[in-house]
PDB file of C-alpha atoms in Angstrom:
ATOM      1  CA  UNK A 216       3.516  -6.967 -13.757  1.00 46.00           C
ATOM      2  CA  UNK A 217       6.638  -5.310 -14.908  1.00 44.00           C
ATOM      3  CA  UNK A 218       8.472  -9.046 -15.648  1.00 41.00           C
ATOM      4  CA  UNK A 219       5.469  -9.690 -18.289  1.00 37.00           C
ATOM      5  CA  UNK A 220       6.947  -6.409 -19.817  1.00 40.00           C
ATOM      6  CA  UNK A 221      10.515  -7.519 -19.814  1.00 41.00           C
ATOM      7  CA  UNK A 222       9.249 -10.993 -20.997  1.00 39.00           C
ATOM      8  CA  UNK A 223       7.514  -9.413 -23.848  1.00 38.00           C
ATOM      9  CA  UNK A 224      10.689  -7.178 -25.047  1.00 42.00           C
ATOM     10  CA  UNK A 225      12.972 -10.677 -24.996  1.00 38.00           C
ATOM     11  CA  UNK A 226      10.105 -12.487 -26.884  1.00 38.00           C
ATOM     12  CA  UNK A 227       9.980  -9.565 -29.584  1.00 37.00           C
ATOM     13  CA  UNK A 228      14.184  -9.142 -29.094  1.00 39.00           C
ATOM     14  CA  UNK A 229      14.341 -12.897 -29.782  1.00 38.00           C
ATOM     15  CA  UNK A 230      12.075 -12.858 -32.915  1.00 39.00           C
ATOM     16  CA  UNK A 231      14.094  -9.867 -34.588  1.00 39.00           C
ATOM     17  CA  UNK A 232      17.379 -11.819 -34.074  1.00 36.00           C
ATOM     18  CA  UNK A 233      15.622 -15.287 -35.689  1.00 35.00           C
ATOM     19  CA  UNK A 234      14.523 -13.185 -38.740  1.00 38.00           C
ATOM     20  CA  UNK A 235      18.226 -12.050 -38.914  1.00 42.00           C
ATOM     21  CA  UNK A 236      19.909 -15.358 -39.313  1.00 44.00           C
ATOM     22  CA  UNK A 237      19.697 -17.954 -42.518  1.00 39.00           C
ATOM     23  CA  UNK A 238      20.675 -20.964 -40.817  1.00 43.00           C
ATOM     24  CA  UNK A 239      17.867 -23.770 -40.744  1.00 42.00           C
ATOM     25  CA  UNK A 240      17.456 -24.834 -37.304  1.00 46.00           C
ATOM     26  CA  UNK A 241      18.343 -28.973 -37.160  1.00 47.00           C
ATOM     27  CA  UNK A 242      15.520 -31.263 -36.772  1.00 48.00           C
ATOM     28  CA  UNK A 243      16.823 -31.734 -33.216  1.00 47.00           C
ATOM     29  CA  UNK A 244      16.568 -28.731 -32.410  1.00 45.00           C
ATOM     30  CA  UNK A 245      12.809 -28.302 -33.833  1.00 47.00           C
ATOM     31  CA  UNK A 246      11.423 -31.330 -32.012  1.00 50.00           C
ATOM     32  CA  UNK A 247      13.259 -29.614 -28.301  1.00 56.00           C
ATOM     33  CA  UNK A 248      11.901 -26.683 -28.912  1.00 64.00           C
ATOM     34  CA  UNK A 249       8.648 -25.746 -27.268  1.00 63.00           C
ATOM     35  CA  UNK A 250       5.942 -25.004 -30.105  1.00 66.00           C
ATOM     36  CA  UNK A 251       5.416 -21.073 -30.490  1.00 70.00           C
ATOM     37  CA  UNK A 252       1.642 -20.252 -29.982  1.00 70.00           C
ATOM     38  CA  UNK A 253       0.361 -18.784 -33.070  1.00 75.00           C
ATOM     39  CA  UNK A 254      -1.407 -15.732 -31.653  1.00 87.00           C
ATOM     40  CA  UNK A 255      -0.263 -14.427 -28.111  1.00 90.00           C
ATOM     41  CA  UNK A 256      -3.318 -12.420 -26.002  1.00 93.00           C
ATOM     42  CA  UNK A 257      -1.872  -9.421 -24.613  1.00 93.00           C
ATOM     43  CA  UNK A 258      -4.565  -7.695 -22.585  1.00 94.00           C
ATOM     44  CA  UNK A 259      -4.119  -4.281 -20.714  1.00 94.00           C
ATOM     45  CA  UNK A 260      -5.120  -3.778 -16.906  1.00 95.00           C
ATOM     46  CA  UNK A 261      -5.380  -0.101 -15.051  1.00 93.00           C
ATOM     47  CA  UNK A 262      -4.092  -1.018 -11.174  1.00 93.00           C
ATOM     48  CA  UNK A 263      -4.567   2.532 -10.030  1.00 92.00           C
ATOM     49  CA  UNK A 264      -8.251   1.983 -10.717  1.00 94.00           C
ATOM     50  CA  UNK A 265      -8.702  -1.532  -9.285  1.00 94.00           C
ATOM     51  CA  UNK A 266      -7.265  -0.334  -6.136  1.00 92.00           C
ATOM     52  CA  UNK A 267      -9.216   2.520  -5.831  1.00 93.00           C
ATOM     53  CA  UNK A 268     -12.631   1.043  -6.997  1.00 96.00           C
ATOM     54  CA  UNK A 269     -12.312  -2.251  -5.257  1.00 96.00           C
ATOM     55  CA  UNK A 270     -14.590  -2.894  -2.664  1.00 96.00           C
ATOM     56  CA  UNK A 271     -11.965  -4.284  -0.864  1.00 95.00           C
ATOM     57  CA  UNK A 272      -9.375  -2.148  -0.771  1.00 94.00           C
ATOM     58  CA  UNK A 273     -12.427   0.553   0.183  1.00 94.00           C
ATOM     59  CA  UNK A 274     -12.847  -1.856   3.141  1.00 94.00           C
ATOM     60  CA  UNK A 275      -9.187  -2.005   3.926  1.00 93.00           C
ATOM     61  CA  UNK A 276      -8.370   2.017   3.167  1.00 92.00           C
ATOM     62  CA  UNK A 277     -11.932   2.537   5.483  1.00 92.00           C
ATOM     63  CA  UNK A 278     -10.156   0.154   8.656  1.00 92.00           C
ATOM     64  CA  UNK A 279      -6.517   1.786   8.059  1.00 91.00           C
ATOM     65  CA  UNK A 280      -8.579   5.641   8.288  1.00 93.00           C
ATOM     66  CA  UNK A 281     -10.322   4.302  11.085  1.00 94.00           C
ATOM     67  CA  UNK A 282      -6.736   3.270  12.978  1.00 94.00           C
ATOM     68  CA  UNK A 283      -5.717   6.531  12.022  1.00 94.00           C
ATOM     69  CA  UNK A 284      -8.380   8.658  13.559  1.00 95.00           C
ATOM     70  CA  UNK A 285      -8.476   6.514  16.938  1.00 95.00           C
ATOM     71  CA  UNK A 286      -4.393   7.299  17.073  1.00 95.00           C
ATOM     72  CA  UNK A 287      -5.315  11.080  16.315  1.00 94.00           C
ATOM     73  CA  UNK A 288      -7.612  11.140  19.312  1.00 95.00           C
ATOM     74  CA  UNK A 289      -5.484   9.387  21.892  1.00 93.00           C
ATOM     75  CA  UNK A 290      -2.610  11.777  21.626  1.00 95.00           C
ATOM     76  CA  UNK A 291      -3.931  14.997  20.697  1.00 95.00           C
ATOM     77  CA  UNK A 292      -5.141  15.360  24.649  1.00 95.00           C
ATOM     78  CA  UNK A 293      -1.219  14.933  25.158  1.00 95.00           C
ATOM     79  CA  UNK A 294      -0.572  18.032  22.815  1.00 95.00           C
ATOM     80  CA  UNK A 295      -2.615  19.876  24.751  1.00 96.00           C
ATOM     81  CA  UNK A 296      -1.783  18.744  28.282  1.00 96.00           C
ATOM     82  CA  UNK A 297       1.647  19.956  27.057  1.00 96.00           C
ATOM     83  CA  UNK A 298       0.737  23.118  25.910  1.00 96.00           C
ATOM     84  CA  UNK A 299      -1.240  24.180  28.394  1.00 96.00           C
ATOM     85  CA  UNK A 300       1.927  23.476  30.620  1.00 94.00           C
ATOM     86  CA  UNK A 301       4.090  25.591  28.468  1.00 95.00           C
ATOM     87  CA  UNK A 302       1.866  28.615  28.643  1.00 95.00           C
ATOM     88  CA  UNK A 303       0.793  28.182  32.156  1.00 93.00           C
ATOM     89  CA  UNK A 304       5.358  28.122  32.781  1.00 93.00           C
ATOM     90  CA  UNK A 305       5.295  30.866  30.670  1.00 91.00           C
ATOM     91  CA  UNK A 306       2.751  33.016  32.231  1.00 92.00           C
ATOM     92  CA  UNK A 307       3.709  32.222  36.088  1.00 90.00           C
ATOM     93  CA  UNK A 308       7.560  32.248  35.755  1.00 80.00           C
ATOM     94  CA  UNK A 309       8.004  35.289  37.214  1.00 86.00           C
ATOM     95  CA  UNK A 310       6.245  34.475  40.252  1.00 88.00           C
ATOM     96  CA  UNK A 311       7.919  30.645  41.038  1.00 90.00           C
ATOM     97  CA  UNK A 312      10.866  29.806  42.834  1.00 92.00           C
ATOM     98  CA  UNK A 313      13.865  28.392  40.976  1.00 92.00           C
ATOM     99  CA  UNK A 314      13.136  24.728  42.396  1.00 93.00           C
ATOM    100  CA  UNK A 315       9.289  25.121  41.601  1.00 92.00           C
ATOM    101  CA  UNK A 316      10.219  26.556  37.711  1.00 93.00           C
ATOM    102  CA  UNK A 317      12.749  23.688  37.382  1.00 94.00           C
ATOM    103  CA  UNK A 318      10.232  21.005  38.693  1.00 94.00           C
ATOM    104  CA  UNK A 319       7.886  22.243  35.818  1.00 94.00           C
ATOM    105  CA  UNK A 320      10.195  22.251  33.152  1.00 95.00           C
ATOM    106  CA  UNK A 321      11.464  19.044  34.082  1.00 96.00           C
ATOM    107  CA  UNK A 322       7.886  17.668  34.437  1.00 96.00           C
ATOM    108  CA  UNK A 323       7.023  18.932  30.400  1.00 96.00           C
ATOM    109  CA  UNK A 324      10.648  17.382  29.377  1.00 96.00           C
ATOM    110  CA  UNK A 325       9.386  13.966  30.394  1.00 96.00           C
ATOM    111  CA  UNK A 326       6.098  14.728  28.877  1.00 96.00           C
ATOM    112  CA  UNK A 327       7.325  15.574  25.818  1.00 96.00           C
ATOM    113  CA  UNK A 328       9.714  12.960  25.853  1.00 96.00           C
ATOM    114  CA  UNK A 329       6.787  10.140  26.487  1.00 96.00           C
ATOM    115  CA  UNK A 330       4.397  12.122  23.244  1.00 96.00           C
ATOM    116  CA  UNK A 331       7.997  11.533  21.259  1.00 96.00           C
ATOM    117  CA  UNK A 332       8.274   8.035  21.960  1.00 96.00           C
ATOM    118  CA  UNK A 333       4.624   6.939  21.294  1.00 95.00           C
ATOM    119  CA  UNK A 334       4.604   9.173  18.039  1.00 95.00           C
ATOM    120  CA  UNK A 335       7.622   6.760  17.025  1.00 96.00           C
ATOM    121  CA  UNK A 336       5.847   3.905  18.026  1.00 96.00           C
ATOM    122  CA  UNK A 337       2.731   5.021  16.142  1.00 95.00           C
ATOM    123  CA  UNK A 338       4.725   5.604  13.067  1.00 95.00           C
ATOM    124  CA  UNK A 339       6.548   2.288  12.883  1.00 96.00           C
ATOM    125  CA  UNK A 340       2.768   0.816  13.638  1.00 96.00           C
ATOM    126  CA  UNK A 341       1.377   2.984  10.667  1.00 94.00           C
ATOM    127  CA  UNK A 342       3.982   1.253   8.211  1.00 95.00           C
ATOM    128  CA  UNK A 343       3.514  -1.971   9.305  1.00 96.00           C
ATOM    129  CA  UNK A 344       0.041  -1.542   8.988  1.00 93.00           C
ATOM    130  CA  UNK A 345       0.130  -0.049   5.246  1.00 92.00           C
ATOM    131  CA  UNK A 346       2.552  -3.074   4.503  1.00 94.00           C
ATOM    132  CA  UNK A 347      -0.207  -5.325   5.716  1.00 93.00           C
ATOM    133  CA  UNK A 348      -3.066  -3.899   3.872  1.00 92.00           C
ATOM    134  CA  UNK A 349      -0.319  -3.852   0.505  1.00 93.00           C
ATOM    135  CA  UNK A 350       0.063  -7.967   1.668  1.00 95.00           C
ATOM    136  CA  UNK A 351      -3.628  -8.634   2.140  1.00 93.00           C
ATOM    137  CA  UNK A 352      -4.343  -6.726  -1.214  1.00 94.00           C
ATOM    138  CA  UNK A 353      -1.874  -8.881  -3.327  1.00 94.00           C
ATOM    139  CA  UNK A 354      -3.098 -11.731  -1.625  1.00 96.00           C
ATOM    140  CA  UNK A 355      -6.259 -11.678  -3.036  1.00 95.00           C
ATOM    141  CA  UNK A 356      -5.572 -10.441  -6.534  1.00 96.00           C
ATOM    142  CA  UNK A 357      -2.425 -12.327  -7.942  1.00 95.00           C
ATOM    143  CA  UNK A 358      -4.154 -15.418  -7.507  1.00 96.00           C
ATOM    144  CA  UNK A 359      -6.976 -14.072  -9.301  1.00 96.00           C
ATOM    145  CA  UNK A 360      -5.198 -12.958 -11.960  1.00 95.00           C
ATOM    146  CA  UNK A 361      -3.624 -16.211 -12.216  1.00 96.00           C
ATOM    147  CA  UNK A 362      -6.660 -17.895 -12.395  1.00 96.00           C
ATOM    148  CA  UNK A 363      -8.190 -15.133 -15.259  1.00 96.00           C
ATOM    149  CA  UNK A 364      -5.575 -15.462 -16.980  1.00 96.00           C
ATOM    150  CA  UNK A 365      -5.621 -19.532 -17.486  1.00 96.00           C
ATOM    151  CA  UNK A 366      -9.314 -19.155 -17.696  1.00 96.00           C
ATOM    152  CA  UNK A 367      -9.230 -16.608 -20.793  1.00 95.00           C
ATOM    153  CA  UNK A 368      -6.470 -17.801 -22.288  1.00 94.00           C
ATOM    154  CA  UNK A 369      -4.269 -14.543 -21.526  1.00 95.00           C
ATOM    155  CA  UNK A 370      -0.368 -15.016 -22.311  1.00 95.00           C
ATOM    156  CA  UNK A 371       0.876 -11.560 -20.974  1.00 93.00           C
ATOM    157  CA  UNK A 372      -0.830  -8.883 -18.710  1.00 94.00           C
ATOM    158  CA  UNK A 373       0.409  -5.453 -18.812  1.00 93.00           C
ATOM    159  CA  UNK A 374      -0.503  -2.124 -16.675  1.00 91.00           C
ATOM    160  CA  UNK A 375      -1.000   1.124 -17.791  1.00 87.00           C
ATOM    161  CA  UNK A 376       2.008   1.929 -15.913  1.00 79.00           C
ATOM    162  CA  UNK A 377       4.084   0.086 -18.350  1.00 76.00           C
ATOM    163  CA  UNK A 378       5.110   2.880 -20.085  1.00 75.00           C
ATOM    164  CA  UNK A 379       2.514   1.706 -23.868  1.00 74.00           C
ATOM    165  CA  UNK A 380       2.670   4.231 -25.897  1.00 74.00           C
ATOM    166  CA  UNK A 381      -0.592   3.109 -27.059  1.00 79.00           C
ATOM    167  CA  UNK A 382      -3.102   0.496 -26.654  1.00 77.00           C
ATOM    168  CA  UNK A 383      -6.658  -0.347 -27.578  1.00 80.00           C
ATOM    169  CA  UNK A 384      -9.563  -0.311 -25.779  1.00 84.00           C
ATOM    170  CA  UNK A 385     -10.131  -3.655 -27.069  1.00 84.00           C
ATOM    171  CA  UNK A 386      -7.229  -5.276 -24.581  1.00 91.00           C
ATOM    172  CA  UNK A 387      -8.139  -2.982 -21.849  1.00 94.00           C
ATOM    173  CA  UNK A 388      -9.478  -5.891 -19.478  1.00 95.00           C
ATOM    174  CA  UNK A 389      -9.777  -3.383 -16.257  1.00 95.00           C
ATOM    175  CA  UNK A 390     -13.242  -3.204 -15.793  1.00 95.00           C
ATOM    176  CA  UNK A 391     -14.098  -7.337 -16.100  1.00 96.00           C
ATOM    177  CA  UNK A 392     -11.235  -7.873 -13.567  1.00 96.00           C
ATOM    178  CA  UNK A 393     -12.625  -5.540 -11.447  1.00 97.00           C
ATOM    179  CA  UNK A 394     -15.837  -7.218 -11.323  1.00 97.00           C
ATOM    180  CA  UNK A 395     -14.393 -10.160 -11.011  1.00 97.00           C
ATOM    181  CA  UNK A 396     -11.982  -9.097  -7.659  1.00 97.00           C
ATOM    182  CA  UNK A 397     -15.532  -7.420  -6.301  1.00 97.00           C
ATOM    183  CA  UNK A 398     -16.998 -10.739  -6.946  1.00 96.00           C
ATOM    184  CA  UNK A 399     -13.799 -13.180  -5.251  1.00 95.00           C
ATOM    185  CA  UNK A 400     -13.275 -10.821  -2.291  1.00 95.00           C
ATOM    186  CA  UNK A 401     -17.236 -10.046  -1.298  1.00 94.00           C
ATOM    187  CA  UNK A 402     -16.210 -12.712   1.814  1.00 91.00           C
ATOM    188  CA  UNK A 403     -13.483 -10.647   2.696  1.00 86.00           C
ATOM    189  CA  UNK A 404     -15.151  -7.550   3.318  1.00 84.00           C
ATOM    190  CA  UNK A 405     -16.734  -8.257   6.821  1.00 55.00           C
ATOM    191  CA  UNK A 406     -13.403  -9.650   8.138  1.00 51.00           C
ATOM    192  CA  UNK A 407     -10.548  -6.782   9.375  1.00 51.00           C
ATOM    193  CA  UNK A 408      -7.175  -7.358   8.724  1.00 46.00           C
ATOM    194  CA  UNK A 409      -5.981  -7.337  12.183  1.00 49.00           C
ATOM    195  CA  UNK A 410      -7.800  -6.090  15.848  1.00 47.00           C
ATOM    196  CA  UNK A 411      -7.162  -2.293  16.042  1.00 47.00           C
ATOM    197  CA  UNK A 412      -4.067  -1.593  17.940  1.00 50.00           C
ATOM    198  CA  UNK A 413      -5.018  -0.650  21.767  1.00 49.00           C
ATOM    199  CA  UNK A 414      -5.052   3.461  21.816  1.00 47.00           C
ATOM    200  CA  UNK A 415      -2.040   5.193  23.945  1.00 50.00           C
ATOM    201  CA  UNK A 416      -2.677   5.508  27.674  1.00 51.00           C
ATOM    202  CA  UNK A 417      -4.578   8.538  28.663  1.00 45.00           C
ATOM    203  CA  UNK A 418      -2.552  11.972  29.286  1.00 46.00           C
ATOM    204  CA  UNK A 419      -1.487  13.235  32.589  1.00 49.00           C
ATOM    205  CA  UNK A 420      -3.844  15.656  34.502  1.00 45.00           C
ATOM    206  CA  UNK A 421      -2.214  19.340  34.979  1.00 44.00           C
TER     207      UNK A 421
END
């Protein structure tokens, strides 16, 4: 959206500069030059609020939480398996052998060093998840906004992020493109981005 923005500042940098100079262009130059629409449509879009109204990205956010919550629950039994280990060393030192107090501490090293590595894994899974509900997102609405925009007769489409310093609610198309994107992605709804990754293997009895 941002390159309609810059496109708009050259267009309006461009038209200050014509004003500025006396020459007449040459007839050459008039018939190469692409004829200048007489009134441009500049309409107004709120993203933040298509993405959190849509029913689809409510389907995709719901299948990301649910990820989330399955990860949660395979290693938190981990956590605790560890724990308990630490305060079960901690309350029988004094009673083991140097061998047996060793064993244990070298048996919650590895432990802890297994919960590290599948905590990596699940963040590098997280992100490529979030980029793939971002992909499957844009997928669906560019093309949409493509299409509105040929169909309506739009020339530029801004965001509220755009830094206007004011605009009318007149341009402010958010709410028909939202319908619309509701409308286009109603398939979509019922099909998951991807199978849910398989959970962690189950932690280690005491």
């Amino acid at each position: 959206m941002k390159s309609f923005a810059a496109a708009l500042c050259l267009a309006l940098a461009a038209c200050s500069l014509w004003g500025q100079d006396s020459r007449v262009p040459s007839s050459a130059t008039q018939s190469a030059s692409k004829p200048a629409k007489k009134q441009v449509v500049v309409v107004v879009i709120d993203m933040a609020k298509i993405v959190k109204d849509s029913n689809l990205s409510k389907s995709v956010q719901a299948e990301f939480q649910a990820w989330v919550e399955q990860v949660k629950a395979a290693l938190q039994p981990r956590g605790e398996t560890i724990r308990a280990k630490q305060e079960a060393l901690k309350n029988q030192g004094d009673k083991l052998t140097p061998d047996q107090k060793q064993t244990r501490e070298k048996e919650i090293g590895v432990l802890q060093s297994e919960l590290t590595q599948l905590q990596q894994k699940v963040q590098q899974d997280y992100q490529t998840r979030q980029q793939m509900a971002e992909d499957r997102l844009r997928k669906a609405f560019d093309p949409l906004v493509d299409a509105l925009a040929k169909e309506n007769g739009w020339d530029i489409i801004l965001t509220k992020s755009d830094r206007m310093v004011w605009n009318s609610d007149a341009v402010d198309q958010t709410d028909y493109v939202l319908a619309r994107f509701n409308a286009a992605t109603a398939s979509q709804l019922a099909a998951p981005a991807a199978a849910p990754a398989p959970a962690p293997a189950p932690a280690r009895g005491n």
